[in-house]
PDB file of C-alpha atoms in Angstrom:
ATOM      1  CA  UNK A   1     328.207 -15.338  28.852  1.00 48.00           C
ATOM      2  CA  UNK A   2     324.615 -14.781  29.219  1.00 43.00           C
ATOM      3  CA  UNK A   3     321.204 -16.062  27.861  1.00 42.00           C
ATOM      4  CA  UNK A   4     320.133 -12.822  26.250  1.00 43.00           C
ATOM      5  CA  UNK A   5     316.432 -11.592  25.469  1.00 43.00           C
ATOM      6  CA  UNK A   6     317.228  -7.661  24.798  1.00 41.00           C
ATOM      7  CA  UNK A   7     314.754  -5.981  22.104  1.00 45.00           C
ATOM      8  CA  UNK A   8     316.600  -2.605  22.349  1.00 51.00           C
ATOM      9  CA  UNK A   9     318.609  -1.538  19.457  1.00 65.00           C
ATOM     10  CA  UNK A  10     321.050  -3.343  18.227  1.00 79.00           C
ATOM     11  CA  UNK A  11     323.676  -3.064  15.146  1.00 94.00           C
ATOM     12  CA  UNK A  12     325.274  -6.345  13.832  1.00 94.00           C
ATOM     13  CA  UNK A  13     329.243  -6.231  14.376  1.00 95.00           C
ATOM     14  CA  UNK A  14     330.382  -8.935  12.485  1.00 95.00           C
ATOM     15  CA  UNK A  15     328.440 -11.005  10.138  1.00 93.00           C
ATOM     16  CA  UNK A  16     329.327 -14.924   9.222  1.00 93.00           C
ATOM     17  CA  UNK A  17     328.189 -17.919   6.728  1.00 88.00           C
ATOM     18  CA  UNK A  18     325.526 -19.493   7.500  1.00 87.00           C
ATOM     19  CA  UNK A  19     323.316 -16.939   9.336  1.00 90.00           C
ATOM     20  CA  UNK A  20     325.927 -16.462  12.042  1.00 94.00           C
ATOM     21  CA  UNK A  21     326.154 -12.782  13.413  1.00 95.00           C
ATOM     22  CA  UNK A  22     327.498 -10.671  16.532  1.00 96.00           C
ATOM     23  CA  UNK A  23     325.251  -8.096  17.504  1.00 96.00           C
ATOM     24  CA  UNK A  24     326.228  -5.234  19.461  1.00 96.00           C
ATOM     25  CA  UNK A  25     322.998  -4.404  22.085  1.00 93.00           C
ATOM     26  CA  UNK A  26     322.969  -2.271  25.064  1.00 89.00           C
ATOM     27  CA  UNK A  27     322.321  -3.727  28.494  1.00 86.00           C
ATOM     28  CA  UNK A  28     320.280  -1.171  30.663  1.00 86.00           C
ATOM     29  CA  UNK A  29     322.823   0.190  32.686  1.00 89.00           C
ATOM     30  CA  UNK A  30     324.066   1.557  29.436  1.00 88.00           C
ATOM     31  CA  UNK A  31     327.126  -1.116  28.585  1.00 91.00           C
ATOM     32  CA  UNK A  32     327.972  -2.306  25.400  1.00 93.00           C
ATOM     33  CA  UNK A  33     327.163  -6.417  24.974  1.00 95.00           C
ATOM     34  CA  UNK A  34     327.924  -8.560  22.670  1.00 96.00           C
ATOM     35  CA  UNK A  35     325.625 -11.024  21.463  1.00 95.00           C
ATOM     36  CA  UNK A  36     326.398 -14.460  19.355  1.00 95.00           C
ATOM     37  CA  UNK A  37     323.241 -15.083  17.408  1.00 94.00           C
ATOM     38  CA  UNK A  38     323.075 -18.224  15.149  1.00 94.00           C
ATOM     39  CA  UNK A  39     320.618 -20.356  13.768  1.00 91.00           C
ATOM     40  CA  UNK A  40     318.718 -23.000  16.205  1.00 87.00           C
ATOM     41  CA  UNK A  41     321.350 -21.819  18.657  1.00 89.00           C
ATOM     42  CA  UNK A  42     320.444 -20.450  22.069  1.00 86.00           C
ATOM     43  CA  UNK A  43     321.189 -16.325  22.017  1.00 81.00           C
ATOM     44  CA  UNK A  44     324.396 -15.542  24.066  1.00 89.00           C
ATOM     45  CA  UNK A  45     325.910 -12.004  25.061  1.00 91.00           C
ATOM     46  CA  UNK A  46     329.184 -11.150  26.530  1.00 95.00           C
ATOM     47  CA  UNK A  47     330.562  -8.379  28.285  1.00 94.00           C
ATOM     48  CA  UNK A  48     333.366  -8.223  25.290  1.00 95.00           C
ATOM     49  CA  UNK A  49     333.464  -8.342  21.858  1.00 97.00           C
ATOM     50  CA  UNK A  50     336.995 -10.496  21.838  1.00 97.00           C
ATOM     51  CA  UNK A  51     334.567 -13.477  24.121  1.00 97.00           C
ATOM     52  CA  UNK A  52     332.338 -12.990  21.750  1.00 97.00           C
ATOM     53  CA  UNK A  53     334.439 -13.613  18.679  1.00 97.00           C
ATOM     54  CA  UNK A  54     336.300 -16.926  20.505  1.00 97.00           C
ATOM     55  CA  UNK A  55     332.643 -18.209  21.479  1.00 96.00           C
ATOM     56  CA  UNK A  56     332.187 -17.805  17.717  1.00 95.00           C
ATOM     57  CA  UNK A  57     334.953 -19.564  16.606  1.00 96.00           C
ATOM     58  CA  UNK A  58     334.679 -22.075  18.501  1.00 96.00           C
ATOM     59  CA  UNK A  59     330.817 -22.938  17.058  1.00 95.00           C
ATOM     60  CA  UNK A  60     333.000 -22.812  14.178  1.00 95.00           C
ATOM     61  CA  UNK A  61     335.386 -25.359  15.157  1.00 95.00           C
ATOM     62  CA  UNK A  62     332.952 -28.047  16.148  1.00 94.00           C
ATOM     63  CA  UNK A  63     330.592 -27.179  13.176  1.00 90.00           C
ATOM     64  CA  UNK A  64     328.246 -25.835  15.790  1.00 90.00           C
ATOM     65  CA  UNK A  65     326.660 -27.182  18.870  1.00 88.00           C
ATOM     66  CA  UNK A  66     323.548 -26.598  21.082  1.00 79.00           C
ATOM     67  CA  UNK A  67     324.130 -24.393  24.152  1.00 77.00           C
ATOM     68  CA  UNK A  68     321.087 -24.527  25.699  1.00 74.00           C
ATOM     69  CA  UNK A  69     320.832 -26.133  29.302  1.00 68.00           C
ATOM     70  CA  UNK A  70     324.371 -26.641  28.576  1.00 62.00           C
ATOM     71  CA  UNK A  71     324.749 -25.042  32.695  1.00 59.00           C
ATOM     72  CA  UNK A  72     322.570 -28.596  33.987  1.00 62.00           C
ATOM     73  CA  UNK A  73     324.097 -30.942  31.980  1.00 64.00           C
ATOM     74  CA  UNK A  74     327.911 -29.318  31.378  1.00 77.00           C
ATOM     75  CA  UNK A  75     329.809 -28.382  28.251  1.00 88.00           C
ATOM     76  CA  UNK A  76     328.337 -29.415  25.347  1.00 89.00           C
ATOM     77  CA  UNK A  77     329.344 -32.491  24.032  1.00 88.00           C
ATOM     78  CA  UNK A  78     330.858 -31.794  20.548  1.00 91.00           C
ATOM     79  CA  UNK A  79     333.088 -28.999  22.375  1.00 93.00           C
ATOM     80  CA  UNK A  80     334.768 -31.584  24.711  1.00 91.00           C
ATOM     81  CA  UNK A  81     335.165 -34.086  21.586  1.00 93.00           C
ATOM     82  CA  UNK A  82     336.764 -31.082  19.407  1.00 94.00           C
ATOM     83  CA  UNK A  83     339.971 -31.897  21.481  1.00 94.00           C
ATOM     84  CA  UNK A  84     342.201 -29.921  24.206  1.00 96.00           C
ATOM     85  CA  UNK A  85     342.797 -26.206  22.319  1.00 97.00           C
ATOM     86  CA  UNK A  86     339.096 -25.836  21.607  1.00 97.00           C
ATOM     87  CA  UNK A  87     338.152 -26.745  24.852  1.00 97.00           C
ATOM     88  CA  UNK A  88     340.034 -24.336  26.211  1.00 98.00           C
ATOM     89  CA  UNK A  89     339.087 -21.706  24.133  1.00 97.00           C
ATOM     90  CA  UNK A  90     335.275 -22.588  25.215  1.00 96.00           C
ATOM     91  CA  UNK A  91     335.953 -22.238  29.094  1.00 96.00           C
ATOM     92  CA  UNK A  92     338.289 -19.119  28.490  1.00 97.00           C
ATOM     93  CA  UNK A  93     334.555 -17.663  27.154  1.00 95.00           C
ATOM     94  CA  UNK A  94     332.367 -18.847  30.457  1.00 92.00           C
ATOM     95  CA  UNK A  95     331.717 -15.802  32.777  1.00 90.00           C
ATOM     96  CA  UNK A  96     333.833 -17.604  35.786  1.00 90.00           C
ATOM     97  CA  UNK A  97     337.150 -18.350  33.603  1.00 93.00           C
ATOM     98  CA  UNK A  98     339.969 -16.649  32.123  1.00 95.00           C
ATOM     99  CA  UNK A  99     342.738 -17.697  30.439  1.00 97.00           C
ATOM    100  CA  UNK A 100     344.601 -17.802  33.993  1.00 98.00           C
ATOM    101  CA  UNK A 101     342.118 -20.273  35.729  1.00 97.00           C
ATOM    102  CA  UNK A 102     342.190 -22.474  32.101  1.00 98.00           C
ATOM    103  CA  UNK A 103     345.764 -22.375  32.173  1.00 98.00           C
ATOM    104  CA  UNK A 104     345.672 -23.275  36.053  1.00 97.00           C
ATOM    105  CA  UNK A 105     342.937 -26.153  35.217  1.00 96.00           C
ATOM    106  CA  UNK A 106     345.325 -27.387  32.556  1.00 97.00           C
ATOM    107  CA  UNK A 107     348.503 -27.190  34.693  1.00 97.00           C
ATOM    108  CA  UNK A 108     349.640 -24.821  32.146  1.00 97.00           C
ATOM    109  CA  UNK A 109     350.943 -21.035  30.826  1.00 98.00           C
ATOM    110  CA  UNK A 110     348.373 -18.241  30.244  1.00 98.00           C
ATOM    111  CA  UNK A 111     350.505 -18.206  26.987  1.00 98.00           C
ATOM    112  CA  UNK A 112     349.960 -21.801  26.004  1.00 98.00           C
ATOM    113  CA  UNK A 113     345.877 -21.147  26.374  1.00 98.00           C
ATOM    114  CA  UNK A 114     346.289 -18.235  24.240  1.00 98.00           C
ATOM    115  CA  UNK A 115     348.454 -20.528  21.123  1.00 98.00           C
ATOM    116  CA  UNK A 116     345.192 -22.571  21.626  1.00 98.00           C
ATOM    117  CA  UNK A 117     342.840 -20.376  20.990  1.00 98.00           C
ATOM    118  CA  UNK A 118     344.596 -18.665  18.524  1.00 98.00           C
ATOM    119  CA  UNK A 119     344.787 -22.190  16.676  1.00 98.00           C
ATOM    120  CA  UNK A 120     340.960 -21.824  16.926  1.00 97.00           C
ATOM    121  CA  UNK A 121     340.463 -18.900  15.381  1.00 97.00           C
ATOM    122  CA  UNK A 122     342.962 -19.432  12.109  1.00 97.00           C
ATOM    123  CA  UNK A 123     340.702 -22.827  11.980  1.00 96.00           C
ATOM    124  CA  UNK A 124     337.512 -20.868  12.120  1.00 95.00           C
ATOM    125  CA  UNK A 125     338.805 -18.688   9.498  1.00 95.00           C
ATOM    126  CA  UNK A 126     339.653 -21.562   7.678  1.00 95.00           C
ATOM    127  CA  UNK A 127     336.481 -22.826   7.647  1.00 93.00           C
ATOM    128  CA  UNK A 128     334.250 -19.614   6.927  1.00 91.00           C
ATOM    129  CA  UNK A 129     336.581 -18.690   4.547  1.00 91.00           C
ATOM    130  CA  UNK A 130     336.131 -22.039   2.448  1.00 91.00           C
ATOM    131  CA  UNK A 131     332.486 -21.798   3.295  1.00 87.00           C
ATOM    132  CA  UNK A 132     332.055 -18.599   1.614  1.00 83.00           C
ATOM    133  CA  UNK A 133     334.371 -19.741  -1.180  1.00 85.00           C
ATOM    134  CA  UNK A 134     331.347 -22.652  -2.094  1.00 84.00           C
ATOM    135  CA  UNK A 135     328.730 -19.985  -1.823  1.00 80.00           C
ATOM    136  CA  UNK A 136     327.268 -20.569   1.406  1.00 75.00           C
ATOM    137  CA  UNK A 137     325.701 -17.254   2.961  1.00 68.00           C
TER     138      UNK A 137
END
């Protein structure tokens, strides 16, 4: 994950509640990247649209957080209070993990860090789903 400031052209992948989007761009070698745009949140790009999604439901999960200078003053707070699966879904998303190295940090399986982030996801659903239920756009 990446700060992002690309003006090329873009074309929204998946649109959320609540002004949330992923934005396909193109970096300028060419490559696809994914960027998670939200409101008073920091832009963010990825290399994959799967990152990009997690990252998403993650924001999600905590009701969303502030990113920004996140890299001089760690992982944002309401991320590490969100509890053990949606922690590790948020470092399985940073540009030096995978779902190995969070399984190694956790002394766990690859497999258990994928239940967890899975669990993230249906609870992202969850939530956009019920938000769009009430009528929030």
């Amino acid at each position: 994950m990446t700060q992002s400031a690309t003006t090329q052209a873009e074309s929204i992948v998946d649109e959320y509640v609540l002004g949330v989007r992923i934005v396909e761009t193109e970096s300028a070698d060419g490559d696809p990247r994914y960027e998670f745009v939200a409101p008073n949140h920091t832009a963010i790009d990825f290399d994959d649209l799967e990152m990009a999604r997690l990252y998403g439901a993650v924001y999600y999960d905590v009701n969303g957080f502030v990113e920004e200078d996140t890299g001089t003053r760690g992982v944002p707070p309401e991320v590490v209070q969100a509890g053990k699966d949606t922690l590790a879904a948020y470092l399985v998303t940073c540009p030096w993990a995978d779902v190995n190295w969070v399984a190694s940090f956790y002394g766990t399986t690859p497999e258990e860090i994928e239940r967890y982030c899975s669990w993230v996801r249906d609870r992202a659903d969850e939530i956009r789903s019920r938000a769009d239920a009430h009528g929030l756009e």
